[in-house]
Amino acid sequence: MEVIISENAGFCFGVKRAMKLAWDEVCKGDENGVYALGPLIHNKQAIEKFEENGLITVDNIENIKDDAKMIIRSHGVCKNVYDLAEEKKLTVVDTTCPFVKKIHNIVHDKFTEGYEIIVIGDSKHPEVMGINGWCDNSATIIKTVEEAEKFKALSGRKYCLVAQTTMNLKIYGEIVEILKNKIEDIEINNTICSATKARQEAAAKLAKDVDCMIVIGGKHSSNTQKLAGICENICPTFAVETVSDINSEEIKQYKTVGITAGASTPDWIINEIVNYIKGL
Ligand code: SF4
């Protein structure tokens, strides 16, 4: 069996940076505790490693002790989290990806200038919730072509559009075309991250050359799910989190296996799976 690993599989620049910053802080420790506001990344196994070394994950800033250290993950957070952190005298370790921070700045500046904000993305994704928090949670969030078709623009208003960094490029393009016809004054910022695009394109290219694809990543990782969706349209695809999710009998039917992984999948998990499949 031949195993081919896709280019750009696994940690992207932003996650690599965030994990390094977070790991350094966890190792340094803090007498009042080191907290992560929300799971650091969408990868259960990686989070377990951090928590074994003292990181405490909480969902709400209110659950963080005053004067403690708080890590903001790469997805970024709303503006009010920074305000609350100041009130609680927290030491903030901000690992927000610079590409996400750029979206916060665009949204905050344009909202302050009086623009209506549109975010193309998933309203339930923490990155989008964070972005929305930079315009007083007033953004219109559009995820599908159907939602774009239903959208009604306010007359005489200026709009500023941004996208969730992991948005599917094709759906983004379709939504933008619809909105351009509905809104006279719209400033479009394609904020889809190039890491995502490169990973998606490399996975699609590889899927054409292999008999099946294995997509490795957390079950709750949006970019992993999107990768799996792209590959599924081309060849039989299996989304797995760890070696234990692999159905070896099924995989054995294939001669060439392609492997890709979401942005939050550590190298050690990819290597474990590659070695396992090579051994089949
Ligand atoms: S996918 Fe892009 S935007 Fe998201 S963390 Fe990685 S580098 Fe940053």
XYZ file of N, CA and C and ligand atoms in Angstrom:
848
model
N 0.835 -1.196 0.000
C 0.000 0.000 0.000
C 0.883 1.265 0.000
N 0.510 2.186 -0.883
C 1.309 3.423 -0.928
C 0.579 4.524 -0.144
N 1.306 5.230 0.695
C 0.690 6.309 1.477
C 1.316 7.640 1.056
N 0.472 8.577 0.652
C 1.001 9.889 0.241
C 0.416 10.968 1.159
N 1.299 11.750 1.746
C 0.821 12.833 2.642
C 0.686 14.117 1.833
N -0.449 14.741 1.972
C -0.717 15.983 1.236
C 0.190 17.111 1.725
N 0.503 18.006 0.813
C 1.237 19.210 1.239
C 0.333 20.014 2.171
N 0.902 20.781 3.020
C 0.170 21.662 3.944
C -0.776 20.928 4.900
N -0.519 19.649 5.154
C -1.373 18.933 6.114
C -0.962 19.332 7.535
N -1.954 19.474 8.411
C -1.655 19.703 9.831
C -1.579 21.162 10.244
N -0.878 21.417 11.351
C -0.815 22.761 11.934
C -0.496 23.833 10.891
N -1.297 24.886 10.906
C -0.983 26.038 10.065
C -0.084 26.983 10.872
N 0.313 28.064 10.240
C 1.181 29.048 10.900
C 0.564 29.560 12.213
N -0.738 29.898 12.152
C -1.394 30.521 13.311
C -1.495 29.569 14.490
N -1.811 28.321 14.208
C -1.968 27.344 15.291
C -0.596 26.987 15.864
N 0.394 26.838 14.966
C 1.752 26.529 15.423
C 2.224 27.624 16.400
N 2.016 28.862 16.002
C 2.424 30.012 16.821
C 1.676 30.003 18.156
N 0.338 29.801 18.074
C -0.483 29.838 19.295
C -0.080 28.720 20.251
N 0.166 27.550 19.712
C 0.506 26.416 20.572
C 1.864 26.630 21.246
N 2.778 27.236 20.512
C 4.106 27.484 21.095
C 3.994 28.508 22.237
N 3.273 29.616 21.955
C 3.101 30.650 22.992
C 2.412 30.059 24.227
N 1.374 29.264 23.984
C 0.614 28.686 25.101
C 1.477 27.689 25.878
N 2.212 26.874 25.160
C 3.041 25.858 25.821
C 4.094 26.532 26.715
N 4.726 27.613 26.215
C 5.728 28.341 27.003
C 5.107 28.848 28.306
N 3.874 29.384 28.210
C 3.224 29.943 29.408
C 2.817 28.849 30.381
N 2.366 27.717 29.863
C 1.975 26.598 30.730
C 3.215 26.096 31.475
N 4.337 26.041 30.762
C 5.580 25.573 31.405
C 6.048 26.549 32.480
N 5.875 27.859 32.216
C 6.281 28.859 33.217
C 5.365 28.802 34.441
N 4.083 28.498 34.219
C 3.108 28.424 35.316
C 2.747 29.801 35.860
N 1.887 29.827 36.888
C 1.478 31.085 37.526
C 0.869 30.715 38.871
N 1.206 31.497 39.898
C 0.712 31.104 41.231
C -0.815 31.110 41.314
N -1.458 31.906 40.448
C -2.930 31.936 40.465
C -3.553 31.050 39.392
N -2.729 30.332 38.676
C -3.234 29.388 37.672
C -3.111 29.919 36.252
N -2.956 28.995 35.315
C -2.929 29.353 33.884
C -4.204 28.782 33.257
N -4.999 29.671 32.721
C -6.302 29.280 32.186
C -6.355 29.473 30.670
N -7.104 28.595 30.015
C -7.404 28.806 28.589
C -8.884 29.126 28.499
N -9.205 30.192 27.789
C -10.614 30.552 27.626
C -11.156 29.785 26.412
N -11.776 28.663 26.688
C -12.230 27.765 25.613
C -11.088 26.817 25.249
N -11.413 25.651 24.656
C -10.361 24.698 24.289
C -9.340 25.361 23.364
N -8.051 25.187 23.673
C -6.999 25.861 22.904
C -7.096 25.580 21.415
N -7.282 24.310 21.084
C -7.520 23.953 19.670
C -8.541 22.823 19.632
N -9.061 22.567 18.452
C -10.051 21.494 18.320
C -9.361 20.145 18.198
N -8.587 19.813 19.205
C -7.952 18.501 19.169
C -7.822 17.995 20.605
N -8.663 16.994 20.881
C -8.778 16.460 22.234
C -7.430 15.987 22.780
N -6.680 15.269 21.938
C -5.425 14.666 22.390
C -4.395 15.752 22.753
N -4.337 16.794 21.922
C -3.377 17.875 22.196
C -3.771 18.609 23.478
N -5.059 18.829 23.670
C -5.522 19.541 24.876
C -5.192 18.736 26.129
N -5.367 17.438 26.023
C -5.048 16.587 27.187
C -3.594 16.794 27.619
N -2.696 16.906 26.627
C -1.272 17.108 26.953
C -1.078 18.394 27.756
N -1.747 19.470 27.310
C -1.637 20.758 28.011
C -2.213 20.640 29.425
N -3.369 19.989 29.539
C -4.037 19.932 30.847
C -3.243 19.070 31.835
N -2.586 18.051 31.312
C -1.731 17.219 32.183
C -0.597 18.069 32.774
N -0.253 19.137 32.048
C 0.843 20.007 32.515
C 0.335 21.251 33.246
N -0.931 21.247 33.627
C -1.442 22.292 34.522
C -2.424 23.282 33.919
N -2.653 23.241 32.615
C -3.590 24.211 32.030
C -5.021 23.902 32.483
N -5.745 24.966 32.816
C -7.153 24.797 33.209
C -8.013 25.415 32.099
N -8.890 24.617 31.511
C -9.736 25.153 30.437
C -11.099 25.534 31.012
N -11.514 26.773 30.742
C -12.849 27.218 31.192
C -13.597 27.813 29.996
N -14.934 27.823 30.114
C -15.725 28.368 29.007
C -16.083 29.828 29.222
N -15.950 30.279 30.470
C -16.396 31.628 30.778
C -15.321 32.352 31.584
N -15.053 33.572 31.217
C -14.004 34.345 31.904
C -14.332 34.521 33.390
N -15.627 34.493 33.726
C -16.026 34.630 35.131
C -15.474 33.490 35.979
N -15.162 32.364 35.338
C -14.642 31.214 36.096
C -13.121 31.268 36.274
N -12.511 32.372 35.847
C -11.060 32.517 36.016
C -10.791 33.366 37.264
N -9.872 32.885 38.095
C -9.533 33.618 39.332
C -8.937 34.981 38.989
N -9.215 35.983 39.799
C -8.591 37.292 39.598
C -7.074 37.139 39.673
N -6.363 37.967 38.941
C -4.888 37.991 38.941
C -4.236 36.761 38.293
N -5.019 35.880 37.731
C -4.433 34.680 37.104
C -3.944 35.021 35.697
N -3.442 33.986 35.012
C -2.980 34.173 33.629
C -4.043 33.573 32.703
N -4.423 34.303 31.669
C -5.451 33.793 30.751
C -4.897 33.726 29.317
N -5.019 32.566 28.721
C -4.581 32.433 27.327
C -5.792 32.590 26.411
N -5.658 33.522 25.474
C -6.703 33.668 24.441
C -6.252 32.839 23.254
N -7.091 31.962 22.783
C -6.682 31.022 21.731
C -6.644 31.673 20.340
N -6.156 30.930 19.376
C -5.924 31.499 18.036
C -7.203 31.995 17.351
N -8.371 31.443 17.734
C -9.652 31.883 17.150
C -9.986 33.341 17.465
N -9.375 33.863 18.572
C -9.677 35.232 18.973
C -10.967 35.320 19.784
N -11.172 36.472 20.395
C -12.368 36.675 21.238
C -12.961 38.061 21.000
N -14.138 38.283 21.607
C -14.827 39.575 21.518
C -14.040 40.650 22.272
N -14.339 41.887 21.929
C -13.673 43.009 22.599
C -13.959 43.004 24.102
N -15.183 42.635 24.493
C -15.537 42.727 25.915
C -14.731 41.767 26.793
N -14.137 40.732 26.197
C -13.293 39.815 26.978
C -12.030 40.551 27.448
N -11.475 41.390 26.569
C -10.281 42.169 26.957
C -10.651 43.148 28.084
N -11.863 43.743 27.969
C -12.300 44.692 29.007
C -12.466 43.981 30.347
N -13.095 42.799 30.310
C -13.297 42.037 31.545
C -11.966 41.584 32.150
N -11.013 41.207 31.254
C -9.697 40.753 31.726
C -9.001 41.882 32.497
N -9.194 43.100 32.017
C -8.582 44.246 32.687
C -9.198 44.426 34.076
N -10.527 44.310 34.124
C -11.220 44.446 35.421
C -10.748 43.400 36.420
N -10.496 42.184 35.912
C -10.092 41.081 36.802
C -8.574 41.044 37.018
N -7.876 42.015 36.415
C -6.403 42.106 36.530
C -5.708 40.824 36.069
N -6.198 40.285 34.983
C -5.595 39.057 34.455
C -4.373 39.402 33.610
N -3.400 38.491 33.594
C -2.291 38.628 32.654
C -2.760 37.930 31.378
N -2.872 38.704 30.317
C -3.420 38.142 29.084
C -2.298 37.662 28.162
N -2.382 36.410 27.766
C -1.461 35.865 26.766
C -2.305 35.716 25.499
N -2.113 36.645 24.583
C -3.001 36.695 23.424
C -2.399 35.917 22.254
N -2.941 34.741 21.983
C -2.399 33.951 20.860
C -3.322 34.046 19.631
N -4.190 35.050 19.623
C -5.064 35.242 18.450
C -4.207 35.258 17.180
N -4.580 34.477 16.195
C -3.828 34.456 14.938
C -3.814 35.868 14.326
N -2.674 36.330 13.851
C -2.625 37.684 13.259
C -3.645 37.874 12.123
N -3.985 36.799 11.410
C -4.977 36.937 10.326
C -6.386 37.193 10.891
N -6.661 36.621 12.057
C -7.970 36.843 12.704
C -7.984 38.254 13.320
N -6.842 38.615 13.899
C -6.730 39.957 14.511
C -7.001 41.029 13.441
N -6.510 40.763 12.222
C -6.723 41.716 11.132
C -8.234 41.896 10.871
N -8.979 40.797 10.940
C -10.439 40.888 10.731
C -11.068 41.725 11.856
N -10.629 41.474 13.103
C -11.157 42.267 14.230
C -10.948 43.764 13.958
N -9.739 44.081 13.483
C -9.426 45.507 13.257
C -10.297 46.097 12.146
N -10.475 45.339 11.052
C -11.324 45.842 9.949
C -12.736 46.100 10.469
N -13.280 45.076 11.168
C -14.670 45.159 11.636
C -14.823 46.323 12.626
N -13.888 46.434 13.553
C -13.982 47.498 14.566
C -13.909 48.881 13.889
N -12.931 49.048 12.975
C -12.759 50.350 12.311
C -13.985 50.709 11.469
N -14.443 49.741 10.670
C -15.570 50.043 9.772
C -16.858 50.287 10.562
N -17.052 49.519 11.620
C -18.246 49.701 12.460
C -18.222 51.102 13.086
N -17.032 51.492 13.526
C -16.890 52.832 14.125
C -17.179 53.913 13.079
N -16.833 53.623 11.801
C -17.098 54.597 10.721
C -18.559 54.585 10.273
N -19.359 53.690 10.833
C -20.793 53.676 10.524
C -21.236 52.620 9.519
N -20.353 51.709 9.176
C -20.734 50.648 8.232
C -21.562 49.566 8.931
N -22.447 48.921 8.162
C -23.086 47.673 8.611
C -22.087 46.565 8.310
N -22.002 45.580 9.178
C -21.017 44.508 8.996
C -21.709 43.204 8.567
N -21.115 42.564 7.560
C -21.574 41.223 7.161
C -20.399 40.271 7.342
N -20.651 39.150 8.007
C -19.617 38.119 8.137
C -20.113 36.880 7.396
N -19.318 36.400 6.456
C -19.683 35.140 5.803
C -19.026 34.034 6.616
N -19.841 33.218 7.227
C -19.298 32.174 8.088
C -20.389 31.538 8.925
N -19.953 30.776 9.888
C -20.879 30.018 10.738
C -21.073 30.766 12.058
N -22.303 31.181 12.315
C -22.569 32.022 13.497
C -22.214 31.317 14.807
N -22.146 29.981 14.772
C -21.862 29.254 16.030
C -20.365 29.012 16.221
N -19.552 29.370 15.207
C -18.113 29.129 15.342
C -17.491 30.208 16.225
N -16.619 29.810 17.175
C -16.022 30.802 18.086
C -15.312 31.945 17.368
N -14.690 31.664 16.218
C -14.005 32.756 15.495
C -15.027 33.814 15.065
N -16.170 33.352 14.550
C -17.195 34.291 14.066
C -17.820 35.035 15.247
N -18.039 34.316 16.344
C -18.596 34.973 17.538
C -17.630 36.056 18.032
N -16.336 35.749 17.973
C -15.324 36.736 18.369
C -15.352 37.943 17.454
N -15.422 37.709 16.147
C -15.447 38.814 15.167
C -16.660 39.709 15.431
N -17.805 39.076 15.648
C -19.043 39.817 15.868
C -18.943 40.713 17.111
N -18.108 40.285 18.038
C -17.920 41.072 19.264
C -17.138 42.354 19.051
N -16.629 42.575 17.843
C -15.920 43.825 17.553
C -16.821 44.832 16.844
N -18.123 44.478 16.730
C -19.095 45.454 16.189
C -20.373 45.364 17.026
N -20.172 45.248 18.336
C -21.314 45.181 19.277
C -22.301 44.083 18.916
N -21.818 42.990 18.399
C -22.674 41.845 18.024
C -23.802 42.239 17.068
N -23.488 43.188 16.170
C -24.542 43.676 15.266
C -24.425 43.086 13.863
N -23.420 42.223 13.629
C -23.174 41.751 12.258
C -24.296 40.839 11.746
N -24.494 40.898 10.428
C -25.356 39.910 9.776
C -24.434 38.762 9.393
N -24.772 37.566 9.836
C -23.892 36.424 9.567
C -24.569 35.508 8.549
N -23.879 35.275 7.449
C -24.447 34.499 6.343
C -23.566 33.289 6.089
N -24.199 32.119 6.098
C -23.410 30.887 5.941
C -23.653 30.212 4.592
N -24.859 30.392 4.053
C -25.205 29.636 2.846
C -25.700 30.571 1.729
N -25.730 30.003 0.524
C -26.233 30.732 -0.640
C -27.717 31.086 -0.409
N -28.457 30.150 0.191
C -29.891 30.376 0.456
C -30.076 31.578 1.386
N -29.222 31.649 2.409
C -29.319 32.777 3.347
C -28.986 34.085 2.631
N -28.022 34.024 1.726
C -27.650 35.241 0.977
C -28.820 35.691 0.098
N -29.524 34.721 -0.488
C -30.656 35.072 -1.355
C -31.782 35.741 -0.574
N -31.925 35.349 0.694
C -33.001 35.922 1.535
C -32.618 37.294 2.101
N -31.332 37.626 2.036
C -30.849 38.859 2.686
C -31.475 40.114 2.064
N -31.912 41.039 2.935
C -32.455 42.316 2.448
C -31.581 43.441 2.990
N -31.003 44.223 2.072
C -30.110 45.308 2.506
C -30.924 46.512 2.978
N -30.381 47.235 3.950
C -31.036 48.462 4.413
C -30.696 49.563 3.414
N -31.687 50.308 2.987
C -31.386 51.296 1.940
C -30.547 52.454 2.509
N -29.654 52.920 1.650
C -28.821 54.065 2.016
C -27.685 53.729 2.977
N -27.474 52.454 3.288
C -26.427 52.090 4.241
C -25.192 51.550 3.527
N -24.032 51.762 4.131
C -22.783 51.215 3.591
C -22.511 49.893 4.313
N -22.007 48.941 3.567
C -21.739 47.624 4.156
C -20.256 47.266 4.033
N -19.776 46.546 5.023
C -18.416 46.012 4.977
C -18.523 44.502 5.200
N -17.925 43.749 4.273
C -18.029 42.290 4.350
C -16.664 41.669 4.667
N -16.684 40.714 5.599
C -15.479 39.915 5.887
C -15.911 38.448 5.909
N -14.912 37.547 5.939
C -15.257 36.115 5.954
C -14.526 35.398 7.078
N -15.156 34.360 7.578
C -14.474 33.455 8.515
C -13.241 32.912 7.787
N -12.118 32.816 8.475
C -10.872 32.451 7.783
C -10.921 31.066 7.137
N -11.769 30.184 7.678
C -11.811 28.808 7.155
C -12.987 28.582 6.201
N -13.597 29.663 5.738
C -14.754 29.527 4.832
C -14.350 28.847 3.516
N -15.248 28.019 3.011
C -15.030 27.385 1.703
C -15.044 28.467 0.625
N -13.975 28.489 -0.175
C -13.769 29.562 -1.144
C -14.879 29.625 -2.201
N -15.354 28.461 -2.616
C -16.372 28.413 -3.674
C -17.702 28.999 -3.157
N -18.104 28.568 -1.972
C -19.368 29.076 -1.399
C -19.230 30.576 -1.113
N -18.062 30.971 -0.638
C -17.809 32.396 -0.379
C -18.040 33.201 -1.666
N -17.461 32.723 -2.779
C -17.577 33.419 -4.063
C -19.031 33.533 -4.496
N -19.791 32.462 -4.313
C -21.206 32.478 -4.722
C -21.993 33.488 -3.875
N -21.722 33.482 -2.570
C -22.440 34.412 -1.671
C -22.094 35.862 -2.025
N -20.812 36.116 -2.286
C -20.388 37.491 -2.613
C -21.090 37.978 -3.885
N -21.174 37.107 -4.893
C -21.845 37.499 -6.150
C -23.293 37.912 -5.893
N -23.996 37.151 -5.058
C -25.402 37.457 -4.744
C -25.496 38.804 -4.013
N -24.612 38.987 -3.022
C -24.690 40.211 -2.211
C -24.321 41.455 -3.014
N -23.388 41.283 -3.963
C -22.983 42.437 -4.788
C -24.173 42.986 -5.587
N -25.079 42.071 -5.966
C -26.261 42.504 -6.712
C -27.326 43.118 -5.824
N -27.228 42.891 -4.528
C -28.262 43.382 -3.613
C -27.845 44.661 -2.887
N -26.511 44.871 -2.789
C -26.040 46.019 -2.000
C -25.251 46.958 -2.905
N -25.673 48.223 -2.931
C -25.005 49.204 -3.798
C -23.609 49.539 -3.292
N -23.536 49.816 -1.982
C -22.263 50.277 -1.418
C -21.705 49.187 -0.498
N -20.836 48.354 -1.067
C -20.293 47.264 -0.252
C -18.777 47.162 -0.430
N -18.092 47.095 0.707
C -16.646 46.921 0.668
C -16.367 45.449 1.003
N -15.715 44.787 0.063
C -15.526 43.337 0.246
C -14.093 43.031 0.648
N -13.950 42.325 1.757
C -12.625 41.919 2.228
C -12.575 40.390 2.255
N -11.857 39.825 1.308
C -11.730 38.371 1.328
C -10.688 38.013 2.390
N -11.190 37.615 3.554
C -10.277 37.338 4.679
C -10.084 35.836 4.891
N -10.418 35.059 3.852
C -10.165 33.613 3.955
C -8.651 33.428 3.996
N -8.234 32.602 4.937
C -6.797 32.439 5.152
C -6.175 31.600 4.038
N -4.990 32.027 3.599
C -4.351 31.305 2.492
C -3.906 29.908 2.925
N -3.690 29.727 4.238
C -3.295 28.391 4.729
C -4.425 27.406 4.471
N -5.640 27.866 4.698
C -6.802 27.011 4.485
C -6.940 26.687 2.996
N -6.806 27.736 2.178
C -6.945 27.564 0.731
C -5.887 26.580 0.221
N -4.636 26.791 0.654
C -3.553 25.924 0.184
C -3.793 24.482 0.622
N -4.274 24.315 1.859
C -4.528 22.954 2.351
C -5.656 22.306 1.559
N -6.715 23.090 1.307
C -7.864 22.548 0.565
C -7.468 22.179 -0.865
N -6.707 23.062 -1.520
C -6.315 22.790 -2.915
C -5.397 21.576 -3.004
N -4.447 21.480 -2.058
C -3.520 20.346 -2.076
C -4.283 19.044 -1.828
N -5.273 19.087 -0.925
C -6.053 17.875 -0.615
C -6.869 17.454 -1.840
N -7.487 18.434 -2.518
C -8.302 18.119 -3.704
C -7.424 17.531 -4.810
N -6.222 18.080 -4.972
C -5.302 17.596 -6.001
C -4.890 16.153 -5.684
N -4.554 15.913 -4.436
C -4.119 14.569 -4.053
C -5.270 13.565 -4.167
N -6.481 14.004 -3.788
C -7.641 13.097 -3.831
C -7.868 12.551 -5.240
N -7.466 13.324 -6.257
C -7.646 12.884 -7.648
C -6.651 11.785 -8.012
N -5.533 11.717 -7.309
C -4.456 10.780 -7.651
C -4.442 9.511 -6.812
N -5.309 9.424 -5.799
C -5.258 8.258 -4.910
C -6.589 7.503 -4.953
N -6.600 6.310 -4.326
C -7.832 5.500 -4.323
C -8.762 5.897 -3.182
N -8.196 6.384 -2.110
C -9.043 6.903 -1.015
C -8.257 7.936 -0.218
N -8.986 8.731 0.556
C -8.331 9.762 1.378
C -8.676 9.535 2.849
N -7.706 9.807 3.694
C -7.966 9.825 5.131
C -7.744 11.260 5.583
N -8.771 11.824 6.219
C -8.666 13.206 6.697
C -8.589 13.155 8.227
N -7.477 13.624 8.769
C -7.263 13.519 10.214
C -7.564 14.855 10.895
N -8.358 14.773 11.961
C -8.628 16.013 12.694
C -9.737 15.825 13.697
N -9.852 16.789 14.603
C -10.880 16.727 15.638
C -12.282 16.730 15.027
N -13.185 16.003 15.691
C -14.561 15.915 15.169
C -15.254 17.282 15.174
N -14.794 18.187 16.050
C -15.445 19.508 16.117
C -14.679 20.567 15.329
N -13.646 20.148 14.587
C -12.850 21.142 13.860
C -13.517 21.460 12.529
N -13.877 22.735 12.382
C -14.609 23.141 11.168
C -13.749 22.957 9.919
N -12.454 23.298 10.003
C -11.645 23.195 8.776
C -11.391 21.737 8.413
N -11.385 20.843 9.416
C -11.226 19.412 9.113
C -12.482 18.891 8.408
N -13.627 19.305 8.910
C -14.893 18.876 8.280
C -14.965 19.359 6.832
N -14.507 20.596 6.615
C -14.553 21.134 5.247
C -13.605 20.367 4.336
N -12.432 20.027 4.858
C -11.468 19.241 4.062
C -12.086 17.907 3.662
N -12.732 17.261 4.641
C -13.360 15.960 4.377
C -14.436 16.115 3.298
N -15.199 17.205 3.384
C -16.257 17.461 2.398
C -15.691 17.589 0.987
N -14.568 18.274 0.853
C -13.932 18.471 -0.459
C -13.467 17.119 -1.010
N -12.809 16.331 -0.174
C -12.260 15.038 -0.633
C -13.377 14.059 -0.970
N -14.450 14.076 -0.171
C -15.592 13.169 -0.393
C -16.164 13.310 -1.794
N -16.104 14.518 -2.324
C -16.644 14.753 -3.668
C -15.760 14.165 -4.750
N -14.569 13.732 -4.388
C -13.616 13.240 -5.391
C -13.356 11.733 -5.264
N -13.208 11.252 -4.043
C -12.919 9.812 -3.854
C -13.433 9.361 -2.487
N -13.482 8.036 -2.233
C -13.921 7.588 -0.905
C -13.048 8.219 0.176
N -13.679 8.767 1.201
C -12.938 9.545 2.206
C -13.329 9.113 3.620
N -12.332 9.007 4.482
C -12.574 8.611 5.867
C -12.053 9.710 6.780
N -12.954 10.253 7.604
C -12.531 11.288 8.564
C -12.233 10.593 9.886
N -11.022 10.763 10.386
C -10.642 10.095 11.631
C -9.974 11.081 12.579
N -10.076 10.750 13.882
C -9.439 11.607 14.871
C -8.110 10.995 15.322
N -8.133 9.666 15.511
C -6.912 8.955 15.924
C -6.867 7.600 15.207
N -5.787 6.861 15.448
C -5.626 5.531 14.857
C -6.839 4.640 15.154
N -7.396 4.784 16.354
C -8.487 3.880 16.751
C -9.744 4.059 15.892
N -9.849 5.148 15.152
C -11.031 5.352 14.288
C -10.871 4.674 12.929
N -9.697 4.112 12.653
C -9.460 3.552 11.316
C -10.003 2.132 11.215
N -10.792 1.921 10.171
C -11.297 0.573 9.894
C -10.284 -0.073 8.942
N -9.361 -0.858 9.504
C -8.244 -1.361 8.695
C -8.709 -2.261 7.552
N -9.781 -3.037 7.799
C -10.260 -3.937 6.727
C -10.701 -3.116 5.512
N -11.367 -2.021 5.785
C -11.855 -1.162 4.703
C -10.677 -0.513 3.965
N -9.710 -0.035 4.715
C -8.566 0.677 4.112
C -7.716 -0.279 3.269
N -7.655 -1.520 3.711
C -6.819 -2.501 3.006
C -7.251 -2.720 1.556
N -8.508 -2.375 1.246
C -8.994 -2.562 -0.138
C -8.289 -1.629 -1.120
N -7.690 -0.570 -0.596
C -7.146 0.460 -1.483
C -5.631 0.341 -1.636
N -5.182 0.643 -2.853
C -3.739 0.538 -3.117
C -2.991 1.803 -2.718
N -3.603 2.929 -3.062
C -2.944 4.205 -2.741
C -3.835 5.002 -1.804
N -3.266 5.415 -0.689
C -4.035 6.156 0.318
C -3.433 7.553 0.465
N -4.278 8.550 0.327
C -3.829 9.940 0.518
C -4.162 10.372 1.941
N -3.297 11.204 2.498
C -3.548 11.671 3.868
C -3.461 13.185 3.936
N -4.483 13.767 4.563
C -4.389 15.189 4.867
C -4.879 15.384 6.301
N -4.660 16.575 6.849
C -5.069 16.806 8.236
C -5.437 18.262 8.425
N -6.386 18.492 9.329
C -6.856 19.843 9.620
C -5.791 20.683 10.312
N -6.080 21.974 10.406
C -5.095 22.931 10.938
C -4.741 22.677 12.391
N -5.602 21.953 13.120
C -5.322 21.758 14.548
C -4.861 20.326 14.853
N -4.366 19.633 13.839
C -3.898 18.257 14.079
C -2.380 18.249 14.285
N -1.932 17.820 15.471
C -0.472 17.805 15.708
C 0.232 16.765 14.835
N 1.509 17.040 14.550
C 2.307 16.122 13.713
C 2.375 14.714 14.276
N 2.434 14.613 15.627
C 2.591 13.272 16.187
C 1.381 12.390 15.901
N 0.204 12.985 15.777
C -0.987 12.170 15.446
C -0.931 11.763 13.965
N -0.497 12.685 13.103
C -0.381 12.362 11.670
C 0.621 11.210 11.506
N 1.767 11.328 12.139
C 2.812 10.299 11.991
C 2.337 8.934 12.487
N 1.605 8.961 13.600
C 1.095 7.701 14.163
C 0.200 6.999 13.133
N -0.656 7.772 12.487
C -1.600 7.191 11.521
C -0.868 6.730 10.254
N 0.074 7.537 9.790
C 0.844 7.159 8.592
C 1.568 5.832 8.845
N 2.200 5.717 9.982
C 2.939 4.491 10.296
C 1.998 3.295 10.411
N 0.829 3.530 10.992
C -0.141 2.448 11.144
C -0.595 1.942 9.771
N -0.906 2.874 8.889
C -1.406 2.464 7.561
C -0.299 1.788 6.753
N 0.897 2.307 6.870
C 2.009 1.676 6.151
C 2.199 0.232 6.623
N 1.870 -0.006 7.875
C 2.049 -1.348 8.445
C 0.939 -2.320 8.088
N -0.126 -1.831 7.457
C -1.267 -2.730 7.160
C -0.900 -3.770 6.107
S -6.071 28.775 9.490
Fe -5.123 30.720 8.971
S -6.300 32.178 10.166
Fe -6.681 30.214 11.073
S -5.167 30.028 12.669
Fe -4.310 29.086 10.820
S -3.090 30.708 9.859
Fe -4.487 31.658 11.322
